[in-house]
Amino acid sequence: MTTISGLQNGGTAAVDSSRKNTDANMDKAAQQFEAVFVNLMLKQARQAVPDGGLFQSDALKTFREMQDRELAGTLAKHSPLGIAEALKDFLARGQEKSAPATNEGEAK
């Protein structure tokens, strides 16, 4: 049974909830953003160190990239930089402004 036919028959199919405006999704997006940002910082720091040495190879470069990506993800989960928290606060303020206003002044 495909997803479409499952939906047509009233069955439960996997629904993508990643685009829903929930706190969990906002937390996850903020964490992922911080991980990408930290990964870019680590990549730039690695480029600042001169290449060379006894153990330089493409395999080592690939390993270090993977290690940096994992380190960035771990750092983002624990938010030592606070980028994820700042982004969540910013997004929450934007949601408050875009929320529909109540009609308090209309009932007279």
Backbone as a ProteinNet text record, in pm:
[ID]
protein_1_A
[PRIMARY]
MTTISGLQNGGTAAVDSSRKNTDANMDKAAQQFEAVFVNLMLKQARQAVPDGGLFQSDALKTFREMQDRELAGTLAKHSPLGIAEALKDFLARGQEKSAPATNEGEAK
[TERTIARY]
84.3	0	89.2	64.7	143.3	86.4	159.7	116.7	-11.6	-21.2	-140.4	-262.7	-251.1	-367.1	-401.9	-302.1	-329.9	-407.7	-377.4	-451.4	-592.8	-608.5	-740.5	-831.6	-774.9	-854.6	-872.8	-827.8	-844.8	-739.5	-638.3	-531.8	-437.8	-361	-262.7	-132.9	-86.4	40.2	134.7	260.3	359.7	337.3	314.4	288.7	410	456.7	571.9	527.2	571	533.7	648	752.4	868.9	840.1	736.2	704.5	599.6	549.7	451.8	520.8	447.2	500	487.4	577.2	574.3	705.1	700.5	822.1	931.1	891.1	990.2	1060.3	983.4	1043.5	1133	1091.2	1172.8	1303.9	1296.6	1417.9	1512.3	1456.1	1537.6	1602.8	1525.8	1580.1	1690.3	1669.4	1770	1897.2	1881.1	1997.9	2073.7	1999.5	2064.5	2137.5	2077.4	2142.9	2272.5	2267.1	2388.2	2494.8	2454.1	2550.4	2618.5	2541.5	2599.7	2695.7	2655.2	2738.7	2870.1	2861.9	2982.6	3071.2	3010.1	3087.3	3164.5	3101.3	3171.1	3285.7	3263.8	3371.3	3489.3	3461	3568.2	3642.3	3566.4	3628.9	3724.2	3680.8	3767.2	3889.5	3871.4	3984.8	4085.2	4036.7	4127.3	4204.7	4139.6	4207.7	4315	4300.7	4399.6	4529.7	4522.2	4641.6	4710	4840.6	4908.5	4908	4891.2	4895.6	5038.7	5048.8	5181.7	5193.1	5307.3	5328.9	5337.8	5360.8	5385.2	5258.6	5147.1	5025.6	4918.3	4951.5	4853	4810	4680	4626.1	4480.5	4422.6	4281.1	4193.4	4236.2	4158.8	4155.5	4267.7	4272.5	4187.4	4191	4109.5	3961.1	3920.4	3781.2	3743	3831.7	3805.4	3788.6	3874.6	3864.5	3735.5	3691.8	3564.9	3448.6	3451	3345.6	3352.3	3472.3	3490.4	3439.3	3469.6	3422.8	3270.7	3210.4	3064.8	2998.9	3054.5	3001.2	3022.6	3139.8	3167.9	3071.9	3046.2	2953.5	2813.3	2769.8	2638.3	2628.7	2733.6	2735.7	2736.5	2816.3	2819.7	2684.9	2617.8	2487.7	2383.2	2391.5	2295.4	2309.7	2431.6	2454.7	2456.7	2447	2437.7	2538.1	2666.6	2761.8	2772.1	2740.3	2749.5	2620	2508.6	2380.5	2316.7	2369.4	2313.3	2173.3	2155	2023.7	1919.9	1955.8	1861.9	1825.4	1923.9	1897.4	1807.3	1830	1747.8	1605.3	1588.8	1454.2	1379.7	1447.6	1384.5	1342.6	1429.2	1398.6	1277.9	1275.3	1163.1	1034.1	1042.5	923.2	865.1	951.5	901.9	833	887.4	825.5	690.2	675.4	547	443.3	484.7	391.5	337.5	422.7	379.7	287.6	310.2	228.8	102.1	85	-36.4	-154.2	-271.9	-388.5	-428	-462.5	-501.2	-641.7	-667.1	-801.5	-890.4	-1018	-1115.2	-1173.6	-1092.4	-1139.2	-1215.1	-1173.2	-1233.7	-1362.6	-1400	-1517.5	-1647.3	-1644.4	-1767.5	-1806.8	-1886	-1932.4	-2080.6
-116.8	0	123.6	213.5	336.6	437.7	542.7	646.3	712.5	739.5	806.2	717	591.3	503.8	480.7	482.7	469.2	587.3	706.2	824.4	823.8	778.3	774.2	674.6	565.6	463.6	492.4	604.5	640.2	581.4	519.1	460.6	567.5	530.4	625.1	605.9	709.7	707.8	804.1	788.5	877.8	1018.5	1110.8	1249.3	1331.3	1414.9	1499.5	1615	1612.7	1718.6	1817.5	1807.9	1894.6	2040	2064.9	2202.7	2266	2188.4	2243.7	2339	2438.3	2543.8	2502.1	2413.7	2367.4	2402.7	2399.9	2429.9	2326.8	2200.1	2094.6	2116.3	2153.4	2178.9	2302.3	2403.6	2524.2	2492.3	2410.2	2370.1	2293.8	2200.8	2118.8	2204.8	2296.7	2383.9	2474	2526.3	2613	2534.6	2410.9	2326.2	2294.4	2263.3	2232	2353.8	2471.7	2593.5	2616.7	2598.4	2617.1	2515.3	2392	2289	2326.9	2377.6	2419.9	2536.6	2631.1	2748	2707.2	2621	2575.5	2495.2	2413.3	2336.2	2429	2536.5	2633.5	2701.2	2730.8	2790	2694.4	2566.5	2468	2450.4	2452.9	2438.5	2555	2676.4	2793	2787.2	2737.4	2723.9	2622.3	2513.9	2413.2	2472.4	2558.6	2618.4	2717.4	2771.6	2867.4	2798.7	2668.6	2592.4	2546.8	2570.2	2529.7	2378.1	2336.7	2194.1	2144.7	2016.1	1955.9	1861.6	1805.9	1713.1	1571.2	1481.7	1342.8	1268	1302.9	1223.8	1298	1364.1	1434.9	1347.9	1327.2	1251.3	1290.3	1247.7	1274.3	1202.2	1082.7	1006.9	1080.1	1136.1	1210.2	1336.4	1401.2	1520.9	1486	1375.4	1331.2	1297.7	1228.3	1193.5	1318.7	1417.5	1540.7	1615.4	1614.1	1678.1	1609.5	1475.5	1401.2	1427.1	1432.3	1458.7	1598.7	1696	1832.4	1840.6	1767.6	1767.9	1709.9	1600.4	1539.9	1631.1	1692.6	1785	1903.5	1954.8	2066.6	2026.7	1906.6	1859.3	1845	1792.6	1777	1912.6	2004.7	2138.6	2208.4	2188.5	2251.8	2196.5	2067.6	2008.8	2069.5	2101.6	2155.9	2308.6	2371.1	2516.4	2598.1	2570.4	2653	2794.7	2809.7	2941.9	3020.6	2952.9	3020.2	3065.3	3022	3062.6	3005.5	2879.1	2815.6	2887.1	2921.4	2991.5	3128.6	3200.8	3332.3	3320.3	3218.5	3198.1	3161.4	3075.6	3039.2	3161	3245.3	3367.7	3458.6	3471.7	3554.9	3501	3369.8	3309.4	3318.8	3304.1	3314	3455	3556	3694	3715.9	3657.3	3669.9	3602	3490.8	3421.2	3500.7	3566	3646.1	3761.8	3823.3	3935.8	3891.3	3770.9	3725.1	3654.3	3632.6	3567.6	3661.2	3606.2	3691.8	3763.5	3889	3969.7	3932.8	3946.3	3918.9	4038.9	4016.4	4121.8	4176.4	4231.9	4284.3	4415	4499.6	4630.9	4630.4	4519.8	4517.4	4497.9	4438.4	4409.2	4529.4	4622.4	4742	4751.3
0	0	0	-88.9	-94	3.8	25.1	118.3	71.6	-57.6	-110.2	-96.7	-134.4	-122.3	24.1	112.3	254.7	307.7	258.6	300.1	244.3	121.4	60	129.9	178.5	244.6	393	439.2	579.4	670.5	614.5	695.3	745.7	844.1	895.8	820.7	761.8	689.2	758.6	731.2	790.6	738.7	829.3	793.1	834.7	744.1	772.5	861.4	985.3	1079.1	1100.4	1018.8	1038.7	1003.2	927	888.8	980.3	1076.1	1168.7	1264.9	1306.1	1390.9	1537.8	1583.2	1721.5	1790.6	1923.1	1999.6	1973.4	1960.1	1935.3	1801.6	1698.9	1567.9	1571.6	1648.5	1659.2	1731.4	1836.9	1908.2	1816.4	1740.2	1650.2	1541.8	1484.3	1379.4	1435.2	1554.9	1616.2	1647.2	1694.9	1722	1594.2	1488	1360.9	1306	1320.6	1274.5	1351.6	1484.3	1564.1	1525.7	1496.7	1455.9	1325.2	1229.7	1101.6	1123.8	1206.8	1234.1	1301.3	1402.6	1472.5	1378.1	1292	1194.8	1101	1056.1	970.9	1046.3	1174.8	1254.9	1267.2	1292.8	1304.3	1172.5	1062.3	930.5	903.3	937.4	917.8	1009.1	1130.2	1221.8	1169	1110.6	1052.4	934.2	856.3	741.7	785.6	905.9	956.1	995.7	1024.7	1062	933.8	920.6	797	778.3	652.7	619.2	626.7	625.6	628	745.9	758.8	868.3	816.6	907.4	872.6	832.6	892.8	873.6	795.3	689.7	609	491.8	478.9	366.5	348.1	235.6	211.2	312.7	352.8	451.6	585.4	625.7	751.1	741.9	626.9	606.6	617.4	555.5	562.8	706.2	777	916.3	1001.6	982.3	1060.9	1030.3	904.5	869.6	940.6	942.4	1011.6	1162.3	1216	1358.6	1393.9	1311.2	1334.9	1327.6	1233.6	1219.7	1345.5	1396.8	1519.3	1639.8	1647.9	1757.3	1753	1634.2	1619.3	1664.2	1628.3	1670.9	1821.4	1882.5	2028.3	2097.7	2046.9	2105.4	2091.5	1979.2	1958.2	2054.8	2086.8	2180.9	2319.8	2358.1	2491.3	2491.5	2377.1	2359	2439.3	2425.7	2499.7	2442.9	2316.6	2254.5	2267.7	2285.7	2301.5	2171.6	2059.4	1930.3	1913.2	1951.3	1937	2023.2	2145.6	2234	2177	2127.1	2069.1	1946.8	1865.2	1746.2	1784.7	1886.6	1932.1	1984.6	2061.1	2111.3	1996.8	1897.6	1781.3	1705.5	1682.5	1611	1691.2	1822.1	1906.6	1901.7	1901	1889.6	1755.9	1650.4	1518.7	1512.7	1583.2	1585.7	1662.8	1771.6	1849.6	1766.9	1686.7	1603.7	1491.4	1438.4	1326.5	1371.7	1502.8	1553	1532.3	1501.2	1479	1607.6	1594.2	1709.4	1753.8	1882.7	1933.4	1907.7	1905.2	1875.8	2005.4	2093.1	2220.5	2203.1	2113.8	2097.8	2017.9	1955	1868.7	1945.2	2062.7	2136.2	2219.9	2163.9	2235.9	2230.5
[MASK]
++++++++++++++++++++++++++++++++++++++++++++++++++++++++++++++++++++++++++++++++++++++++++++++++++++++++++++

